[in-house]
Amino acid sequence: MSSRKQPKGKIRPPKKPNSADAQFNDNWDRLAQAIREIHKKNASILSFEELYRNAYNMVLHKNGDKLYNGVREVITQHLEEVAVSQVVPAFPLSGASSSQTNPNGAGGANFLKVLKTVWEDHTTCMLMIRDILMYMDRVYAKTANVPLVYDLGLDLFRDTIVRSQNYPIQNHLLEVLLQQIKLERENEIIDRTNVKASIDMLLELTDASTKDTVYATDFENKFLETSSEYYRVEGQMLVGEYDAPEYMKKVDKRLNEEEQRVRHYLSQTTEPKIRNIVEEELISKHLKTVIEMENSGLIPMLRNEKMDDLGRMYKLFGRVVKGHDEMKSAISDYIRELGKAINETVTSNTTAEGGNAASGDKQTGATVAVRWVQEVLDLKDKFDKVQNLALSNDKAFQTSFNEAFEYFINKNSKSPEFISLFIDDNLKKGLKGKTEEEVDSVLDKTITLFRFIGEKDVFERYYKQHLAKRLLLGRSVSDDAERGMIGKLKVECGYQFTTKLEGMFNDMRISSDTMTDFKEYLDKSVLEKPKLDLSVTVLTSTFWPMNLSASPRCNLPPELTKACGTFQNFYLGRHSGRRLTWQSNMGTADIRGSFKARKHELNVSTYQMVILLMFNDKQDGESLSYEQIKGESDIPEADLKRNLQSLACAKYKILVKEPKGKEINPGDQFNFNNDFTAPLQRIKIQTVASKVESEGERKETREKVEEARKHQTEAAIVRIMKDRKTMEHNLLIAEVVKQLQSRFMPNPALIKKRIEALIEREYLERATGDRRVYNYLA
Amino acid sequence: MSSSNYCQELIQDFEKALENYDNCDVIIKTGEHKELRAHSFVLRARCSYFKKALSSDWEERDDNGNYILKKPNISTEVFQLILRYLYTGVVDCDQLSKDIILQSLVAADELGLDKLIE
């Protein structure tokens, strides 16, 4: 260059300081110019090799800092120009009025569009600038510990555009973004790509002090705040205007929308935060209101079995802490309420019909029991269905439902009896019209109710009574069904619970064998054959619920007494040392009655037979008084009344009572009804069997149960003490309760009494040092 | 075939491709205005400088669609050495003059070939 001839003249170029500086300035001018061309999108005229070499030379000659700062300046300058010429003119009409003047947010959308272009231009340019300054990045930026040029570009964009000190770009940007989201929440269609571009931009920029994204520092909190406010207002509006199902649909929709929004154009980190806000404002704050909504809340949904709505509520409310608890307790309360209503109809029925007493109500009494169980089963079915279809079989709900059932079932003190009666009803009539599977499924369901019973020992007592009647009166339709039921009970309560029941079955089987043997014995023997067919069932007294220790009073006809004697001889001959007592109150007899119209075969109870036989000796029209019958037969009064009622006041009137009426009273006169007619040849005279117990019987059962409990409690205490030898009072009580609670809930006072009784009988003693400790005495 | 054998073969094939000008699509114009030929694929893959220079933002092509790569500040001899390194990873220092070695180091630094410097 020095060899070039300078044109002479007055005006000369300024003296160059030195050649290295000149070289630098020259190189830098070209580079700065090139960057400007890049900004003008004129890069195609530029040579990569030249520009790269320029930058390379500048860095090589220790001018890296000058280059770096120069680049910063050029880019800043450019961005300032962009702010003035492109961004500021695109500002939407300002402030709060914008949404009114611009209902669709078009101004805002346009602003975002401009920003999107500006941002895209910037990043494109920065990529090219980075290319030519690759050597600077690699050699200078590293050693000088400054950001790489692309990151420098991001910082400059952040400070010059997004957080410009000169123009309110940031305000406008945030306002427009929030406004666009609000519009979308109000079902306007917005251009999501523009919103997304701005959000992505904020996500790419980093806040210098927090090292977090500008999205997080500038945008997210404002977004969450406005969302909170928005949904607070919306929540209040919605509960006022919509019913529960509609409300939940709206909330569902909102949750879905917000999730979609995040997925489409916000940061994933915002998802849990915005979800929390919607859940808090739309669910948590209105939990109770929605549950308790009149005509549409949780209870109406249950009442009308709105499974979809219930399912929605379950899912929705499960999102917040208290949601399921509130639902659970509301449903449980409802179950208790329904249960209480079922219990009340039963008691009101029994008291109403208890008024007209005696005859008919025994039947309705059983009906009440069956209806009670059926209603409870229906209720159980209903809530099983709810549990299944709407509550995803949630265990926690199941537990709380069970508690509610247990509560009201045990509120009805007759529930053990009712459940046993219900089973009785099914095992007796069940198989008529129902398949075995159907009966089995009904019984399975009944077992679920049985589980809820606290006093299982009371149930056992009733079950035994009902089973005894079924077996002895031959009312049990299927042996398989009976055994199936006992199998189920065994699964529930164990072997001990059902041994006696199984013993009853055994007695029945052995008796039928015995009868076969007895017939053979009679055939072979030289004895005079009885004039009637005697069928005897031998019951082991400990298995059966009746008091079998003594024969009830009754004057049997001589023929029968003789036959009984024959059997007794036969039986005791085979089993020496046993004692037989005759239970005439449980027998039946087939007799033939001759009436004017025709003869009928009558199937009657033993007592009825005794009564009817008395009329054999009487002339037509000759009557017997109540007192005569009582005196001659010696049948206990209650049984006598019941049997007379069956003969004179029920469907088939074999006897005519004078005066007429449903009740048997002293002084009544009875006549054999010669005019009796009936379409059937064979007639079964139903003994009016007591089904639901009368108050007196109930008391008696209760006493028996209490007595049995005393024994069981003592047995448990002895069992435990034998094992532990020494035990503290409270621990002993706890252990006894633990052992007995599968059968009944013993109360501590009862246990204490039993302990004292055992001390008295010298099974236990109080420890000498500590009165609260017991010792076992072998 | 073991992988080291494979590498050996690969290097030989690359060397052949460079020597035979098979399917070359880059014309390199060096300091002496001589022209060298190379493959854009290899250059892009091996060196980020060439990757940028041959990118759609910065590429220069002649009428036949060949890339033109001007590098006036690097001599033909040095460029040949660099190409050999890029294709085969081999630099035979023993037969080179100190001057050439020095020039090569400077060029490698400009092009960001840190491994060649090592």
Short mmCIF file of N, CA and C in Angstrom, two decimals, chain A residues 316-404:
data_model
loop_
_atom_site.label_atom_id
_atom_site.label_comp_id
_atom_site.label_asym_id
_atom_site.label_seq_id
_atom_site.Cartn_x
_atom_site.Cartn_y
_atom_site.Cartn_z
N LEU A 316 -63.59 -35.91 39.65
CA LEU A 316 -63.31 -34.49 39.82
C LEU A 316 -62.90 -34.17 41.26
N PHE A 317 -63.68 -34.67 42.21
CA PHE A 317 -63.43 -34.33 43.60
C PHE A 317 -62.19 -35.03 44.12
N GLY A 318 -61.82 -36.13 43.46
CA GLY A 318 -60.61 -36.83 43.88
C GLY A 318 -59.37 -35.99 43.64
N ARG A 319 -59.50 -34.94 42.85
CA ARG A 319 -58.34 -34.10 42.56
C ARG A 319 -57.94 -33.24 43.75
N VAL A 320 -58.87 -33.00 44.67
CA VAL A 320 -58.55 -32.11 45.78
C VAL A 320 -58.58 -32.88 47.10
N VAL A 321 -57.89 -32.32 48.07
CA VAL A 321 -57.64 -33.04 49.32
C VAL A 321 -58.90 -33.57 49.99
N LYS A 322 -59.85 -32.68 50.23
CA LYS A 322 -61.01 -33.07 51.04
C LYS A 322 -62.11 -33.71 50.20
N GLY A 323 -61.93 -33.71 48.89
CA GLY A 323 -63.03 -34.08 48.00
C GLY A 323 -63.68 -35.40 48.32
N HIS A 324 -62.86 -36.46 48.35
CA HIS A 324 -63.45 -37.78 48.57
C HIS A 324 -63.99 -37.93 49.99
N ASP A 325 -63.34 -37.28 50.95
CA ASP A 325 -63.84 -37.37 52.33
C ASP A 325 -65.25 -36.80 52.42
N GLU A 326 -65.43 -35.66 51.77
CA GLU A 326 -66.76 -35.03 51.81
C GLU A 326 -67.79 -35.94 51.15
N MET A 327 -67.42 -36.49 50.02
CA MET A 327 -68.35 -37.38 49.32
C MET A 327 -68.69 -38.58 50.18
N LYS A 328 -67.62 -39.18 50.73
CA LYS A 328 -67.80 -40.38 51.54
C LYS A 328 -68.76 -40.14 52.68
N SER A 329 -68.52 -39.04 53.41
CA SER A 329 -69.35 -38.86 54.59
C SER A 329 -70.78 -38.51 54.18
N ALA A 330 -70.93 -37.80 53.05
CA ALA A 330 -72.29 -37.49 52.61
C ALA A 330 -73.03 -38.77 52.22
N ILE A 331 -72.33 -39.65 51.49
CA ILE A 331 -73.00 -40.89 51.06
C ILE A 331 -73.31 -41.77 52.28
N SER A 332 -72.33 -41.86 53.20
CA SER A 332 -72.56 -42.68 54.38
C SER A 332 -73.75 -42.18 55.18
N ASP A 333 -73.82 -40.86 55.34
CA ASP A 333 -74.97 -40.30 56.06
C ASP A 333 -76.26 -40.69 55.36
N TYR A 334 -76.22 -40.65 54.03
CA TYR A 334 -77.41 -40.97 53.26
C TYR A 334 -77.80 -42.44 53.48
N ILE A 335 -76.79 -43.32 53.47
CA ILE A 335 -77.08 -44.75 53.70
C ILE A 335 -77.72 -44.93 55.08
N ARG A 336 -77.15 -44.27 56.08
CA ARG A 336 -77.71 -44.37 57.43
C ARG A 336 -79.15 -43.90 57.47
N GLU A 337 -79.38 -42.82 56.72
CA GLU A 337 -80.72 -42.25 56.71
C GLU A 337 -81.70 -43.24 56.07
N LEU A 338 -81.29 -43.80 54.91
CA LEU A 338 -82.15 -44.78 54.23
C LEU A 338 -82.36 -46.00 55.13
N GLY A 339 -81.27 -46.42 55.78
CA GLY A 339 -81.35 -47.58 56.67
C GLY A 339 -82.31 -47.31 57.80
N LYS A 340 -82.24 -46.11 58.33
CA LYS A 340 -83.13 -45.74 59.42
C LYS A 340 -84.57 -45.81 58.95
N ALA A 341 -84.81 -45.34 57.73
CA ALA A 341 -86.16 -45.37 57.19
C ALA A 341 -86.64 -46.81 57.06
N ILE A 342 -85.76 -47.70 56.57
CA ILE A 342 -86.13 -49.11 56.45
C ILE A 342 -86.47 -49.68 57.82
N ASN A 343 -85.62 -49.39 58.80
CA ASN A 343 -85.88 -49.86 60.16
C ASN A 343 -87.21 -49.33 60.68
N GLU A 344 -87.49 -48.08 60.34
CA GLU A 344 -88.71 -47.48 60.87
C GLU A 344 -89.97 -48.08 60.26
N THR A 345 -89.97 -48.36 58.96
CA THR A 345 -91.17 -48.97 58.37
C THR A 345 -91.42 -50.32 59.01
N VAL A 346 -90.34 -51.02 59.33
CA VAL A 346 -90.50 -52.33 59.96
C VAL A 346 -91.15 -52.19 61.32
N THR A 347 -90.61 -51.30 62.14
CA THR A 347 -91.17 -51.18 63.49
C THR A 347 -92.59 -50.64 63.43
N SER A 348 -92.85 -49.70 62.50
CA SER A 348 -94.21 -49.17 62.43
C SER A 348 -95.16 -50.27 61.97
N ASN A 349 -94.70 -51.15 61.05
CA ASN A 349 -95.54 -52.25 60.60
C ASN A 349 -95.86 -53.22 61.73
N THR A 350 -94.81 -53.61 62.46
CA THR A 350 -95.04 -54.60 63.50
C THR A 350 -95.93 -54.05 64.59
N THR A 351 -95.75 -52.78 64.94
CA THR A 351 -96.61 -52.23 66.00
C THR A 351 -98.03 -52.08 65.50
N ALA A 352 -98.18 -51.64 64.23
CA ALA A 352 -99.53 -51.45 63.70
C ALA A 352 -100.29 -52.77 63.70
N GLU A 353 -99.60 -53.85 63.25
CA GLU A 353 -100.30 -55.12 63.15
C GLU A 353 -100.29 -55.88 64.47
N GLY A 354 -99.36 -55.48 65.32
CA GLY A 354 -99.35 -56.09 66.65
C GLY A 354 -100.66 -55.80 67.38
N GLY A 355 -101.32 -54.72 66.96
CA GLY A 355 -102.57 -54.31 67.59
C GLY A 355 -103.66 -55.37 67.46
N ASN A 356 -103.85 -55.87 66.23
CA ASN A 356 -104.93 -56.85 66.08
C ASN A 356 -104.47 -58.29 66.34
N ALA A 357 -103.24 -58.40 66.83
CA ALA A 357 -102.73 -59.62 67.46
C ALA A 357 -102.99 -60.96 66.75
N ALA A 358 -102.64 -61.98 67.48
CA ALA A 358 -102.86 -63.41 67.18
C ALA A 358 -102.75 -63.83 65.72
N SER A 359 -103.84 -64.35 65.17
CA SER A 359 -103.86 -65.15 63.95
C SER A 359 -103.03 -64.63 62.78
N GLY A 360 -103.59 -63.71 62.03
CA GLY A 360 -103.00 -63.34 60.75
C GLY A 360 -101.61 -62.73 60.81
N ASP A 361 -101.34 -62.04 61.89
CA ASP A 361 -100.12 -61.22 61.88
C ASP A 361 -98.85 -62.02 61.97
N LYS A 362 -98.93 -63.27 62.36
CA LYS A 362 -97.72 -64.09 62.40
C LYS A 362 -97.14 -64.17 61.00
N GLN A 363 -98.05 -64.39 60.06
CA GLN A 363 -97.63 -64.48 58.67
C GLN A 363 -97.03 -63.15 58.23
N THR A 364 -97.77 -62.04 58.49
CA THR A 364 -97.24 -60.75 58.08
C THR A 364 -95.97 -60.42 58.83
N GLY A 365 -95.86 -60.96 60.04
CA GLY A 365 -94.62 -60.74 60.78
C GLY A 365 -93.43 -61.24 60.00
N ALA A 366 -93.56 -62.46 59.47
CA ALA A 366 -92.48 -63.01 58.67
C ALA A 366 -92.29 -62.19 57.42
N THR A 367 -93.42 -61.73 56.85
CA THR A 367 -93.32 -60.91 55.65
C THR A 367 -92.52 -59.65 55.93
N VAL A 368 -92.77 -59.08 57.11
CA VAL A 368 -92.02 -57.88 57.48
C VAL A 368 -90.53 -58.18 57.51
N ALA A 369 -90.17 -59.32 58.10
CA ALA A 369 -88.76 -59.69 58.18
C ALA A 369 -88.18 -59.84 56.79
N VAL A 370 -88.90 -60.57 55.93
CA VAL A 370 -88.41 -60.79 54.58
C VAL A 370 -88.29 -59.46 53.84
N ARG A 371 -89.29 -58.62 54.06
CA ARG A 371 -89.25 -57.34 53.36
C ARG A 371 -88.09 -56.49 53.87
N TRP A 372 -87.88 -56.51 55.16
CA TRP A 372 -86.76 -55.74 55.71
C TRP A 372 -85.45 -56.19 55.06
N VAL A 373 -85.22 -57.50 55.07
CA VAL A 373 -83.96 -58.00 54.48
C VAL A 373 -83.89 -57.65 53.01
N GLN A 374 -85.03 -57.84 52.31
CA GLN A 374 -85.03 -57.54 50.88
C GLN A 374 -84.70 -56.08 50.64
N GLU A 375 -85.26 -55.21 51.45
CA GLU A 375 -84.99 -53.78 51.27
C GLU A 375 -83.53 -53.46 51.56
N VAL A 376 -83.01 -54.08 52.60
CA VAL A 376 -81.59 -53.85 52.91
C VAL A 376 -80.72 -54.39 51.76
N LEU A 377 -81.10 -55.56 51.25
CA LEU A 377 -80.34 -56.13 50.13
C LEU A 377 -80.41 -55.22 48.90
N ASP A 378 -81.61 -54.71 48.64
CA ASP A 378 -81.76 -53.80 47.51
C ASP A 378 -80.87 -52.58 47.69
N LEU A 379 -80.85 -52.09 48.92
CA LEU A 379 -80.01 -50.92 49.22
C LEU A 379 -78.54 -51.27 49.00
N LYS A 380 -78.18 -52.46 49.46
CA LYS A 380 -76.80 -52.91 49.29
C LYS A 380 -76.46 -53.03 47.81
N ASP A 381 -77.39 -53.63 47.05
CA ASP A 381 -77.21 -53.75 45.61
C ASP A 381 -76.99 -52.39 44.98
N LYS A 382 -77.82 -51.47 45.40
CA LYS A 382 -77.75 -50.14 44.82
C LYS A 382 -76.36 -49.54 45.05
N PHE A 383 -75.89 -49.65 46.26
CA PHE A 383 -74.60 -49.01 46.55
C PHE A 383 -73.42 -49.83 46.02
N ASP A 384 -73.64 -51.15 45.87
CA ASP A 384 -72.61 -51.93 45.19
C ASP A 384 -72.47 -51.45 43.75
N LYS A 385 -73.61 -51.17 43.17
CA LYS A 385 -73.63 -50.71 41.78
C LYS A 385 -72.93 -49.35 41.69
N VAL A 386 -73.26 -48.48 42.61
CA VAL A 386 -72.63 -47.16 42.63
C VAL A 386 -71.11 -47.33 42.77
N GLN A 387 -70.74 -48.18 43.69
CA GLN A 387 -69.34 -48.46 43.96
C GLN A 387 -68.63 -48.96 42.71
N ASN A 388 -69.35 -49.84 42.01
CA ASN A 388 -68.79 -50.48 40.83
C ASN A 388 -68.70 -49.55 39.64
N LEU A 389 -69.82 -48.86 39.37
CA LEU A 389 -69.91 -48.10 38.13
C LEU A 389 -69.39 -46.69 38.27
N ALA A 390 -69.48 -46.13 39.48
CA ALA A 390 -69.12 -44.71 39.58
C ALA A 390 -67.87 -44.46 40.42
N LEU A 391 -67.55 -45.38 41.30
CA LEU A 391 -66.49 -45.08 42.26
C LEU A 391 -65.24 -45.93 42.05
N SER A 392 -65.13 -46.52 40.87
CA SER A 392 -63.94 -47.32 40.53
C SER A 392 -63.59 -48.33 41.62
N ASN A 393 -64.61 -48.85 42.29
CA ASN A 393 -64.40 -49.83 43.37
C ASN A 393 -63.40 -49.34 44.42
N ASP A 394 -63.50 -48.07 44.74
CA ASP A 394 -62.60 -47.46 45.71
C ASP A 394 -62.78 -48.12 47.09
N LYS A 395 -61.68 -48.66 47.62
CA LYS A 395 -61.73 -49.40 48.89
C LYS A 395 -62.18 -48.51 50.05
N ALA A 396 -61.70 -47.28 50.03
CA ALA A 396 -62.03 -46.37 51.13
C ALA A 396 -63.54 -46.12 51.18
N PHE A 397 -64.14 -45.98 50.00
CA PHE A 397 -65.59 -45.79 49.96
C PHE A 397 -66.29 -47.05 50.45
N GLN A 398 -65.78 -48.20 50.00
CA GLN A 398 -66.38 -49.47 50.41
C GLN A 398 -66.41 -49.57 51.94
N THR A 399 -65.27 -49.28 52.55
CA THR A 399 -65.18 -49.36 54.00
C THR A 399 -66.21 -48.46 54.65
N SER A 400 -66.31 -47.25 54.16
CA SER A 400 -67.21 -46.32 54.83
C SER A 400 -68.67 -46.71 54.58
N PHE A 401 -68.96 -47.28 53.41
CA PHE A 401 -70.33 -47.78 53.16
C PHE A 401 -70.63 -48.92 54.14
N ASN A 402 -69.66 -49.83 54.25
CA ASN A 402 -69.87 -50.97 55.13
C ASN A 402 -70.17 -50.52 56.56
N GLU A 403 -69.43 -49.51 56.99
CA GLU A 403 -69.66 -49.01 58.35
C GLU A 403 -71.09 -48.49 58.50
N ALA A 404 -71.54 -47.81 57.43
CA ALA A 404 -72.89 -47.26 57.48
C ALA A 404 -73.93 -48.38 57.55
#
